[in-house]
Amino acid sequence: MKEATETKVKTKYRELLGLFRSLRKEQAILLMICFISIISNLYFTYLVQDVVDLFIVNHDVTKMKQCLGSMLFWGIFAFIIGVVETKRWHMFRYKIINWMRTLMHKKMLSKDANFFNGKTTGDVVSSIMDDGAVIAEQAGIGSLMIILNILQIVIILTVLISKNLFLGLVVVACGIIYYFFINSIKKKMRPAYTKYSQENANLRQRVIENNRAVLDIKSLNEKDFFQQNFEYNISECYMPAANKIIKLDVMNYSVNEFIQILFPVFVLVAGGILVSANLLTVGSVILFYVYTQKLVEPLNNLSDAMKGAQMAIGYADRVYDFLFDEEKEEKEEFLCEGELVVNLDIEAFGWNENQIILKDIEEKFVPGDIVFVQGESGKGKSSLLKLAAGFYDIAKGKVSINRKNIRDIREEDRYSYIKFLPQEPIILEGSIRSNLELGQKYTDDEINNALKMAMLKEFVAENGLEYKILENGKNLSGGQKQRLALARVLLRKPAILFLDEATSALDEKNEIQIIKNLYQYVKENKSILFVTSHRKNLGEICNKEIRV
């Protein structure tokens, strides 16, 4: 069972890597730059032995000048190409990470509403911002790290073996032992990072929830409870996962330090013995010493690349669903000719089999209908609106527009006719105009007409369309936020409009006028309006009713 799961995860990971094929040209250019940097850097170091041996053994001034001149040239060249390499490397790294985040965000927006039922906000944020970034980094530069570090290791070992077979083979043996030891530690990191990522997402979710509820927490005078709950999540959930990472990192650091200190010293001592036996020159010993130090870095980098791959595989499950398990696009194009007719045929619906909240609803609605959805709190009014708007599948029943199942209509076509205003509409940081237009272009007359219907024209006349709205509309009242969201919806002239408690924060005067405006809008545009409200005013303009 475990092996089957492992295989499935690795298959998903390979599919994710396939998304980065378009970046191979840039990878090839970066690989070439890094290759030149490695060669020039190693050759510059190699020249050190010649200079040392010339000073000690051969005092030929001409050769020394030539060698120093060569060292100066290769030193400058290695420095310049190193700067270019570093810049290109980091630019490419951020490019692929942000490319992945952008792709995941785009896919998130196209997901069916069912996708989010089992996910917290923290889970979604962590998957896009963290997990996707790890996979992108591994796919984009992880493979380059493996190639380049193997190349550097091969060059170093080849040079050392050619200088002295015995000492070179000793270095090879020590390098192999080090690599497998450090890699055995990092293999354990995949399950540890998978657990850590989940706990990190859960902790983010607590912060998001507490930030949203800060005023409720204050008014309930329960700051201690929420603080203790947060501290419990850190100490009992997050830190145990983090401690496993810390333990493995400490083991990794200990092995690295042990090797970096003793490995070069051992080579230096062994080299000194060979020098005394006239089997090696002083310059070659220095070369062995420097190259041995340079060998530790690519060995460790190679292990880090393997660790990154293990982390990325561990995150594959959390990222895969964003990118591949999405709404099918084989749906037919939907073009309405004439008036829209909506049919509700819901035999039974519930969020699980044991909790049916809606049943035996069979209704037909035509242009001009205003439908009042009534029922006690928690009985499914909002759920019915979401079903009628096509957000969710109905196992037993369907919602149809002009006899076509709403779920068989492409999402883009579906919501070109339908608009849905939830109880808590989104208000973005920015101007009133940008909140209304959301990237689209509307004339001032269209905007003013929508503002007039939503009873927000007076506020805009005083403050202007460029009035700066703070995050989540903090500088607007609840009623102003609802009216702004309503104006945004009406600006798009929906043929079918769903309002879920859309006037709950309005004062009676504004509510009455907006209700009149909505009635006029429906009649003039031959639209269909569905509303829920705990107030009676909206019900007065409705000609049809659904009781749940």
Coordinates of C-alpha atoms in Angstrom, one line a residue:
M1 CA 0.0 0.0 0.0
K2 CA 2.8 2.4 1.0
E3 CA 4.7 1.6 -2.3
A4 CA 1.6 2.2 -4.4
T5 CA 1.1 5.6 -2.7
E6 CA 4.8 6.4 -3.2
T7 CA 4.5 5.5 -6.9
K8 CA 1.4 7.6 -7.3
V9 CA 3.0 10.7 -5.7
K10 CA 6.1 10.3 -7.9
T11 CA 3.9 10.1 -11.0
K12 CA 2.2 13.3 -10.0
Y13 CA 5.5 14.9 -9.4
R14 CA 6.7 14.0 -12.9
E15 CA 3.6 15.5 -14.4
L16 CA 4.2 18.7 -12.5
L17 CA 7.8 18.8 -13.9
G18 CA 6.4 18.5 -17.4
L19 CA 4.8 22.0 -16.9
F20 CA 8.3 23.6 -17.2
R21 CA 9.2 22.3 -20.6
S22 CA 8.8 25.8 -22.1
L23 CA 11.6 27.1 -19.9
R24 CA 14.3 24.6 -21.2
K25 CA 15.9 27.2 -23.5
E26 CA 16.5 29.5 -20.6
Q27 CA 17.7 26.6 -18.5
A28 CA 20.2 25.7 -21.3
I29 CA 21.6 29.3 -21.5
L30 CA 22.0 29.4 -17.7
L31 CA 23.6 26.0 -17.7
M32 CA 26.2 27.2 -20.2
I33 CA 27.0 30.3 -18.2
C34 CA 27.4 28.3 -15.0
F35 CA 29.6 25.7 -16.8
I36 CA 31.9 28.5 -18.0
S37 CA 32.0 29.9 -14.5
I38 CA 32.9 26.5 -12.9
I39 CA 35.7 25.9 -15.5
S40 CA 37.2 29.4 -15.1
N41 CA 37.1 29.2 -11.3
L42 CA 38.7 25.8 -11.1
Y43 CA 41.3 26.7 -13.7
F44 CA 42.2 29.9 -11.8
T45 CA 42.7 27.8 -8.7
Y46 CA 44.7 25.2 -10.6
L47 CA 47.2 27.9 -11.6
V48 CA 48.0 28.5 -8.0
Q49 CA 50.1 25.3 -7.8
D50 CA 52.2 26.4 -10.8
V51 CA 53.0 29.8 -9.2
V52 CA 54.0 28.1 -5.9
D53 CA 56.2 25.5 -7.6
L54 CA 57.9 28.2 -9.6
F55 CA 58.7 30.2 -6.5
I56 CA 60.0 27.1 -4.7
V57 CA 61.6 25.0 -7.4
N58 CA 62.2 27.1 -10.4
H59 CA 63.0 30.8 -10.1
D60 CA 62.5 31.6 -13.8
V61 CA 61.2 35.2 -13.6
T62 CA 59.8 35.1 -17.2
K63 CA 57.7 32.1 -16.4
M64 CA 56.6 33.5 -13.1
K65 CA 55.4 36.7 -14.9
Q66 CA 53.6 34.7 -17.5
C67 CA 51.9 32.5 -14.8
L68 CA 50.9 35.5 -12.7
G69 CA 49.6 37.3 -15.8
S70 CA 47.6 34.2 -16.6
M71 CA 46.3 34.0 -13.0
L72 CA 45.3 37.7 -13.1
F73 CA 43.4 37.2 -16.4
W74 CA 41.5 34.1 -15.3
G75 CA 40.8 35.6 -11.9
I76 CA 39.2 38.7 -13.4
F77 CA 37.3 36.5 -15.9
A78 CA 36.1 34.2 -13.2
F79 CA 34.9 37.1 -11.1
I80 CA 33.0 38.7 -14.0
I81 CA 31.4 35.5 -15.2
G82 CA 30.6 34.7 -11.5
V83 CA 28.7 38.0 -11.2
V84 CA 26.8 37.3 -14.4
E85 CA 26.0 33.7 -13.3
T86 CA 24.7 34.9 -9.9
K87 CA 22.5 37.5 -11.4
R88 CA 21.1 35.2 -14.1
W89 CA 20.6 32.4 -11.5
H90 CA 18.6 34.4 -9.1
M91 CA 16.6 36.2 -11.8
F92 CA 15.6 32.8 -13.3
R93 CA 14.8 31.4 -9.8
Y94 CA 12.4 34.2 -9.0
K95 CA 10.9 34.0 -12.5
I96 CA 10.0 30.4 -12.3
I97 CA 8.7 30.7 -8.7
N98 CA 6.4 33.6 -9.7
W99 CA 5.4 31.8 -12.9
M100 CA 4.3 28.8 -10.8
R101 CA 2.4 31.0 -8.3
T102 CA 0.7 32.9 -11.2
L103 CA -0.3 29.6 -12.8
M104 CA -1.7 28.2 -9.5
H105 CA -3.6 31.3 -8.8
K106 CA -5.1 31.3 -12.3
K107 CA -6.1 27.6 -11.8
M108 CA -7.5 28.4 -8.4
L109 CA -9.9 31.0 -9.9
S110 CA -11.2 28.4 -12.4
K111 CA -11.8 25.7 -9.8
D112 CA -15.3 24.4 -9.2
A113 CA -16.7 25.5 -5.8
N114 CA -16.6 21.9 -4.6
F115 CA -12.8 22.1 -4.7
F116 CA -12.7 24.5 -1.7
N117 CA -15.1 22.6 0.6
G118 CA -12.3 20.5 2.2
K119 CA -9.7 23.2 2.2
T120 CA -9.0 26.0 4.6
T121 CA -7.8 29.5 3.5
G122 CA -4.4 28.8 5.1
D123 CA -4.2 25.6 3.1
V124 CA -4.8 27.3 -0.2
V125 CA -2.5 30.2 0.6
S126 CA 0.3 27.9 1.7
S127 CA 0.0 25.6 -1.4
I128 CA 0.3 28.6 -3.8
M129 CA 2.9 30.6 -1.9
D130 CA 5.1 27.9 -0.4
D131 CA 4.6 24.4 -1.9
G132 CA 4.3 25.5 -5.5
A133 CA 7.4 27.6 -5.1
V134 CA 9.4 24.6 -3.8
I135 CA 8.3 22.5 -6.8
A136 CA 9.1 25.3 -9.2
E137 CA 12.5 25.9 -7.8
Q138 CA 13.3 22.2 -8.0
A139 CA 12.0 21.9 -11.6
G140 CA 13.7 25.0 -12.7
I141 CA 17.1 25.0 -11.0
G142 CA 17.2 21.7 -9.1
S143 CA 18.1 19.7 -12.2
L144 CA 20.7 22.4 -13.1
M145 CA 22.2 22.1 -9.6
I146 CA 22.6 18.3 -10.0
I147 CA 24.3 18.6 -13.4
L148 CA 26.6 21.4 -12.4
N149 CA 27.7 19.9 -9.1
I150 CA 28.3 16.5 -10.7
L151 CA 30.4 18.3 -13.3
Q152 CA 32.4 20.1 -10.7
I153 CA 32.9 16.9 -8.7
V154 CA 34.1 15.0 -11.8
I155 CA 36.5 17.7 -12.8
I156 CA 38.0 18.0 -9.3
L157 CA 38.4 14.3 -8.9
T158 CA 39.9 13.8 -12.4
V159 CA 42.5 16.5 -11.7
L160 CA 43.4 15.1 -8.3
I161 CA 43.7 11.5 -9.5
S162 CA 45.9 12.7 -12.4
K163 CA 48.2 14.4 -9.9
N164 CA 48.5 11.5 -7.5
L165 CA 46.6 8.3 -7.9
F166 CA 46.8 7.2 -4.2
L167 CA 45.7 10.5 -2.7
G168 CA 43.2 11.1 -5.4
L169 CA 41.5 7.7 -4.7
V170 CA 41.5 8.5 -1.0
V171 CA 39.6 11.7 -1.7
V172 CA 37.2 9.8 -3.9
A173 CA 36.5 7.3 -1.2
C174 CA 36.0 10.0 1.5
G175 CA 33.7 11.9 -0.9
I176 CA 31.5 8.8 -1.5
I177 CA 31.2 8.1 2.2
Y178 CA 30.3 11.7 2.9
Y179 CA 27.7 11.9 0.2
F180 CA 25.9 8.7 1.1
F181 CA 25.9 9.6 4.8
I182 CA 24.5 13.1 4.2
N183 CA 22.0 11.8 1.7
S184 CA 20.7 9.2 4.1
I185 CA 19.9 12.1 6.5
K186 CA 18.2 14.2 3.9
K187 CA 16.0 11.3 2.6
K188 CA 14.3 11.4 6.0
M189 CA 13.3 15.0 5.3
R190 CA 10.6 14.4 2.8
P191 CA 7.9 13.1 5.2
A192 CA 9.2 15.7 7.8
Y193 CA 8.7 18.6 5.4
T194 CA 5.3 17.3 4.3
K195 CA 4.1 17.3 7.9
Y196 CA 5.7 20.7 8.5
S197 CA 4.0 22.2 5.4
Q198 CA 0.6 21.1 6.6
E199 CA 1.1 22.4 10.1
N200 CA 2.4 25.7 8.8
A201 CA -0.7 26.0 6.6
N202 CA -2.9 25.3 9.7
L203 CA -1.1 27.9 11.7
R204 CA -1.6 30.5 8.9
Q205 CA -5.3 29.6 9.0
R206 CA -5.5 30.4 12.7
V207 CA -3.8 33.8 12.0
I208 CA -6.2 34.6 9.1
E209 CA -9.3 33.6 11.2
N210 CA -8.1 35.6 14.3
N211 CA -7.3 38.7 12.1
R212 CA -10.8 38.6 10.6
A213 CA -12.4 38.2 14.0
V214 CA -10.3 40.6 16.0
L215 CA -13.3 42.9 16.8
D216 CA -15.5 40.0 17.8
I217 CA -12.7 38.7 20.0
K218 CA -12.4 42.1 21.7
S219 CA -16.1 42.5 22.2
L220 CA -16.4 38.9 23.6
N221 CA -13.5 39.7 25.9
E222 CA -12.0 36.4 25.0
K223 CA -8.5 37.4 24.0
D224 CA -6.9 35.0 26.4
F225 CA -8.8 32.0 24.9
F226 CA -7.8 32.8 21.4
Q227 CA -4.2 33.5 22.4
Q228 CA -4.0 30.2 24.4
N229 CA -5.5 28.4 21.4
F230 CA -2.9 29.9 19.1
E231 CA -0.1 29.1 21.5
Y232 CA -1.4 25.5 21.8
N233 CA -1.3 25.2 18.0
I234 CA 2.3 26.4 18.0
S235 CA 3.5 24.2 20.9
E236 CA 1.6 21.0 20.2
C237 CA 1.2 20.9 16.4
Y238 CA 3.6 23.3 14.7
M239 CA 6.7 22.8 16.9
P240 CA 6.7 19.0 16.9
A241 CA 6.8 19.1 13.1
A242 CA 9.5 21.9 13.2
N243 CA 11.6 20.0 15.7
K244 CA 11.9 17.0 13.4
I245 CA 13.2 19.4 10.7
I246 CA 15.6 21.0 13.3
K247 CA 16.9 17.6 14.4
L248 CA 17.7 16.6 10.8
D249 CA 19.2 20.0 10.0
V250 CA 21.5 19.7 13.1
M251 CA 22.6 16.2 12.0
N252 CA 23.3 17.6 8.5
Y253 CA 25.2 20.5 9.9
S254 CA 27.3 18.3 12.2
V255 CA 28.4 16.0 9.3
N256 CA 29.2 19.0 7.1
E257 CA 31.3 20.7 9.7
F258 CA 33.1 17.5 10.6
I259 CA 34.0 16.9 6.9
Q260 CA 34.9 20.5 6.1
I261 CA 37.3 20.7 9.1
L262 CA 38.9 17.3 9.0
F263 CA 38.8 16.4 5.3
P264 CA 41.2 19.2 4.1
V265 CA 43.4 18.8 7.1
F266 CA 43.8 15.0 6.5
V267 CA 44.6 15.7 2.8
L268 CA 47.2 18.4 3.9
V269 CA 48.9 16.0 6.3
A270 CA 48.9 13.1 3.8
G271 CA 50.2 15.5 1.1
G272 CA 53.0 16.6 3.4
I273 CA 54.1 13.0 3.8
L274 CA 54.1 12.6 0.0
V275 CA 56.1 15.8 -0.4
S276 CA 58.8 14.6 2.0
A277 CA 59.0 11.4 -0.1
N278 CA 59.4 13.5 -3.2
L279 CA 56.1 12.0 -4.6
L280 CA 54.3 15.3 -4.7
T281 CA 55.2 19.0 -5.0
V282 CA 54.2 21.7 -2.5
G283 CA 52.1 23.4 -5.2
S284 CA 50.2 20.1 -5.8
V285 CA 49.6 19.7 -2.0
I286 CA 48.1 23.2 -2.0
L287 CA 46.0 22.2 -5.0
F288 CA 44.8 19.1 -3.2
Y289 CA 43.9 21.2 -0.1
V290 CA 42.0 23.9 -2.1
Y291 CA 40.2 21.4 -4.4
T292 CA 39.3 19.2 -1.4
Q293 CA 37.6 22.2 0.2
K294 CA 35.9 23.0 -3.2
L295 CA 34.8 19.3 -3.3
V296 CA 32.8 19.5 -0.1
E297 CA 30.5 22.3 -1.4
P298 CA 29.3 20.5 -4.6
L299 CA 28.8 17.3 -2.6
N300 CA 26.7 19.2 -0.1
N301 CA 24.9 21.0 -2.9
L302 CA 24.2 17.7 -4.6
S303 CA 22.7 16.4 -1.4
D304 CA 20.7 19.6 -1.0
A305 CA 19.4 19.2 -4.5
M306 CA 18.3 15.6 -3.6
K307 CA 16.8 17.0 -0.4
G308 CA 14.9 19.6 -2.5
A309 CA 13.6 16.9 -4.8
Q310 CA 12.4 14.9 -1.7
M311 CA 10.7 18.1 -0.4
A312 CA 9.1 18.8 -3.8
I313 CA 7.8 15.2 -4.1
G314 CA 6.4 15.5 -0.6
Y315 CA 4.5 18.7 -1.7
A316 CA 3.3 17.2 -5.0
D317 CA 0.0 16.0 -3.7
R318 CA -0.9 19.4 -2.3
V319 CA 0.0 21.2 -5.6
Y320 CA -1.2 18.6 -8.2
D321 CA -4.9 19.1 -7.5
F322 CA -4.6 22.8 -8.2
L323 CA -3.1 22.3 -11.6
F324 CA -4.7 19.1 -13.0
D325 CA -7.9 18.3 -11.2
E326 CA -10.0 21.1 -12.6
E327 CA -13.3 21.7 -14.3
K328 CA -13.4 20.1 -17.7
E329 CA -13.5 22.4 -20.7
E330 CA -15.3 20.2 -23.2
K331 CA -18.6 22.0 -22.5
E332 CA -20.5 23.5 -25.3
E333 CA -20.7 27.2 -26.0
F334 CA -23.9 28.7 -24.7
L335 CA -25.4 31.6 -26.6
C336 CA -28.9 32.7 -25.6
E337 CA -31.2 33.7 -28.3
G338 CA -34.3 35.4 -26.8
E339 CA -35.3 35.4 -23.2
L340 CA -33.8 33.2 -20.4
V341 CA -36.0 30.7 -18.6
V342 CA -34.8 29.1 -15.4
N343 CA -36.0 25.7 -14.2
L344 CA -35.3 24.3 -10.7
D345 CA -35.7 20.6 -10.3
I346 CA -34.2 19.6 -7.0
E347 CA -35.2 16.2 -5.7
A348 CA -32.7 16.3 -2.8
F349 CA -29.5 18.0 -1.9
G350 CA -27.2 17.9 1.1
W351 CA -23.6 18.5 1.9
N352 CA -23.5 14.8 2.9
E353 CA -25.8 11.9 2.6
N354 CA -27.0 12.1 6.2
Q355 CA -27.9 15.8 6.0
I356 CA -30.4 16.7 3.3
I357 CA -31.2 20.4 3.5
L358 CA -33.2 20.9 0.3
K359 CA -35.8 18.6 -1.3
D360 CA -38.8 18.5 -3.6
I361 CA -38.3 21.9 -5.3
E362 CA -39.7 22.2 -8.8
E363 CA -40.2 25.7 -10.1
K364 CA -40.0 27.6 -13.4
F365 CA -39.0 31.3 -13.7
V366 CA -39.3 33.7 -16.6
P367 CA -38.0 37.2 -17.3
G368 CA -39.6 39.7 -14.9
D369 CA -39.9 37.3 -12.0
I370 CA -38.6 38.4 -8.6
V371 CA -38.3 35.3 -6.4
F372 CA -38.3 35.6 -2.6
V373 CA -36.5 32.6 -1.0
Q374 CA -37.8 32.3 2.6
G375 CA -36.9 30.0 5.5
E376 CA -35.5 29.9 9.0
S377 CA -31.8 30.6 9.5
G378 CA -29.7 27.5 8.6
K379 CA -32.4 25.9 6.5
G380 CA -30.6 26.3 3.2
K381 CA -31.6 29.6 1.6
S382 CA -28.0 30.6 0.7
S383 CA -27.4 27.0 -0.4
L384 CA -30.4 27.2 -2.8
L385 CA -29.1 30.4 -4.3
K386 CA -25.7 28.9 -4.9
L387 CA -27.2 25.8 -6.5
A388 CA -29.4 27.9 -8.7
A389 CA -26.4 30.0 -9.7
G390 CA -24.6 26.8 -10.8
F391 CA -21.8 26.7 -8.2
Y392 CA -22.4 23.1 -7.1
D393 CA -23.5 19.8 -8.7
I394 CA -26.9 18.3 -7.6
A395 CA -26.8 14.5 -7.4
K396 CA -30.5 14.3 -7.5
G397 CA -31.9 17.0 -9.7
K398 CA -30.7 19.8 -11.8
V399 CA -31.0 23.5 -12.6
S400 CA -31.6 24.4 -16.2
I401 CA -31.4 27.6 -18.3
N402 CA -33.4 27.3 -21.5
R403 CA -33.7 23.5 -20.9
K404 CA -29.9 23.2 -20.7
N405 CA -28.3 21.9 -17.4
I406 CA -26.5 24.8 -15.9
R407 CA -23.5 22.6 -15.0
D408 CA -23.1 21.7 -18.7
I409 CA -22.6 25.4 -19.6
R410 CA -19.1 26.7 -19.7
E411 CA -18.3 28.8 -16.7
E412 CA -17.4 31.8 -18.8
D413 CA -20.8 31.6 -20.6
R414 CA -22.7 30.8 -17.4
Y415 CA -21.5 33.9 -15.6
S416 CA -21.8 36.2 -18.5
Y417 CA -25.6 36.0 -17.8
I418 CA -25.6 35.2 -14.0
K419 CA -24.3 37.4 -11.2
F420 CA -24.3 36.5 -7.5
L421 CA -23.9 38.9 -4.6
P422 CA -23.0 37.0 -1.4
Q423 CA -23.6 38.1 2.2
E424 CA -20.0 39.3 2.6
P425 CA -18.9 40.7 -0.8
I426 CA -15.3 41.3 -1.6
I427 CA -14.0 44.9 -1.3
L428 CA -10.6 45.5 -2.7
E429 CA -7.9 48.0 -1.6
G430 CA -7.9 50.7 -4.3
S431 CA -10.2 53.4 -5.7
I432 CA -14.0 53.2 -6.0
R433 CA -13.6 53.1 -9.8
S434 CA -11.2 50.1 -9.7
N435 CA -13.6 48.3 -7.3
L436 CA -16.4 48.8 -9.8
E437 CA -14.6 48.1 -13.0
L438 CA -12.3 45.2 -11.9
G439 CA -10.1 45.8 -15.0
Q440 CA -13.0 46.3 -17.4
K441 CA -13.8 49.6 -19.0
Y442 CA -17.2 51.4 -18.5
T443 CA -18.4 54.8 -19.5
D444 CA -19.0 57.4 -16.7
D445 CA -22.7 57.3 -17.6
E446 CA -22.8 53.5 -17.1
I447 CA -21.0 53.9 -13.7
N448 CA -23.2 56.8 -12.6
N449 CA -26.3 54.8 -13.5
A450 CA -25.2 51.8 -11.4
L451 CA -24.2 54.1 -8.5
K452 CA -27.7 55.7 -8.7
M453 CA -29.5 52.3 -8.5
A454 CA -27.3 51.3 -5.6
M455 CA -27.9 54.7 -3.8
L456 CA -24.2 55.5 -3.7
K457 CA -24.1 58.4 -6.1
E458 CA -24.2 61.0 -3.4
F459 CA -21.2 59.5 -1.6
V460 CA -19.2 59.4 -4.8
A461 CA -20.2 62.9 -5.7
E462 CA -18.7 64.1 -2.4
N463 CA -15.5 61.9 -2.6
G464 CA -15.0 61.1 -6.2
L465 CA -14.5 57.9 -8.1
E466 CA -10.8 57.9 -7.2
Y467 CA -11.6 57.8 -3.5
K468 CA -9.0 55.5 -1.8
I469 CA -10.6 52.4 -0.2
L470 CA -8.5 50.7 2.5
E471 CA -8.1 46.9 2.8
N472 CA -11.4 45.1 3.0
G473 CA -13.2 48.5 3.0
K474 CA -12.1 49.5 6.5
N475 CA -13.0 53.1 5.8
L476 CA -16.5 52.3 4.6
S477 CA -19.6 51.5 6.6
G478 CA -21.2 48.1 6.2
G479 CA -24.0 49.7 4.2
Q480 CA -21.6 51.5 1.9
K481 CA -19.7 48.3 1.2
Q482 CA -23.0 46.5 0.4
R483 CA -24.1 49.3 -1.9
L484 CA -20.7 49.4 -3.7
A485 CA -20.8 45.6 -4.3
L486 CA -24.4 46.0 -5.6
A487 CA -23.4 48.8 -7.9
R488 CA -20.5 46.6 -9.2
V489 CA -23.0 43.8 -10.0
L490 CA -25.6 46.0 -11.6
L491 CA -22.9 47.7 -13.8
R492 CA -22.6 44.4 -15.6
K493 CA -26.4 44.2 -16.3
P494 CA -27.0 40.6 -15.3
A495 CA -29.9 38.7 -16.9
I496 CA -30.2 36.5 -13.8
L497 CA -29.3 38.1 -10.4
F498 CA -28.9 36.4 -7.0
L499 CA -28.8 38.6 -3.9
D500 CA -28.1 36.8 -0.6
E501 CA -29.0 39.2 2.2
A502 CA -27.7 42.0 0.1
T503 CA -29.5 44.8 2.0
S504 CA -28.9 43.5 5.6
A505 CA -26.6 46.4 6.5
L506 CA -28.7 49.2 5.0
D507 CA -30.8 51.7 6.8
E508 CA -34.5 51.5 6.0
K509 CA -34.6 54.6 3.8
N510 CA -31.8 53.4 1.5
E511 CA -33.2 49.9 1.5
I512 CA -36.6 51.0 0.4
Q513 CA -35.2 53.1 -2.5
I514 CA -32.8 50.3 -3.6
I515 CA -35.7 47.8 -3.6
K516 CA -37.7 50.2 -5.9
N517 CA -34.6 50.5 -8.1
L518 CA -34.2 46.7 -8.3
Y519 CA -37.8 46.3 -9.2
Q520 CA -37.5 48.9 -12.0
Y521 CA -34.2 47.2 -13.2
V522 CA -35.9 43.8 -13.5
K523 CA -38.9 45.1 -15.4
E524 CA -36.9 47.3 -17.8
N525 CA -34.2 44.6 -18.6
K526 CA -36.5 41.6 -18.4
S527 CA -34.2 40.0 -15.8
I528 CA -34.8 37.3 -13.2
L529 CA -34.0 38.2 -9.6
F530 CA -33.6 35.8 -6.7
V531 CA -33.4 37.3 -3.2
T532 CA -33.0 36.2 0.4
S533 CA -33.6 38.5 3.3
H534 CA -34.7 38.4 7.0
R535 CA -36.5 41.7 6.3
K536 CA -40.0 42.0 4.8
N537 CA -39.3 45.0 2.5
L538 CA -37.8 42.9 -0.2
G539 CA -40.6 40.4 -0.2
E540 CA -43.1 43.2 -1.2
I541 CA -41.7 43.4 -4.7
C542 CA -41.6 39.6 -5.3
N543 CA -44.2 37.9 -7.4
K544 CA -42.9 34.4 -6.6
E545 CA -41.8 32.6 -3.5
I546 CA -39.8 29.5 -2.5
R547 CA -40.0 28.3 1.1
V548 CA -37.2 26.0 2.4

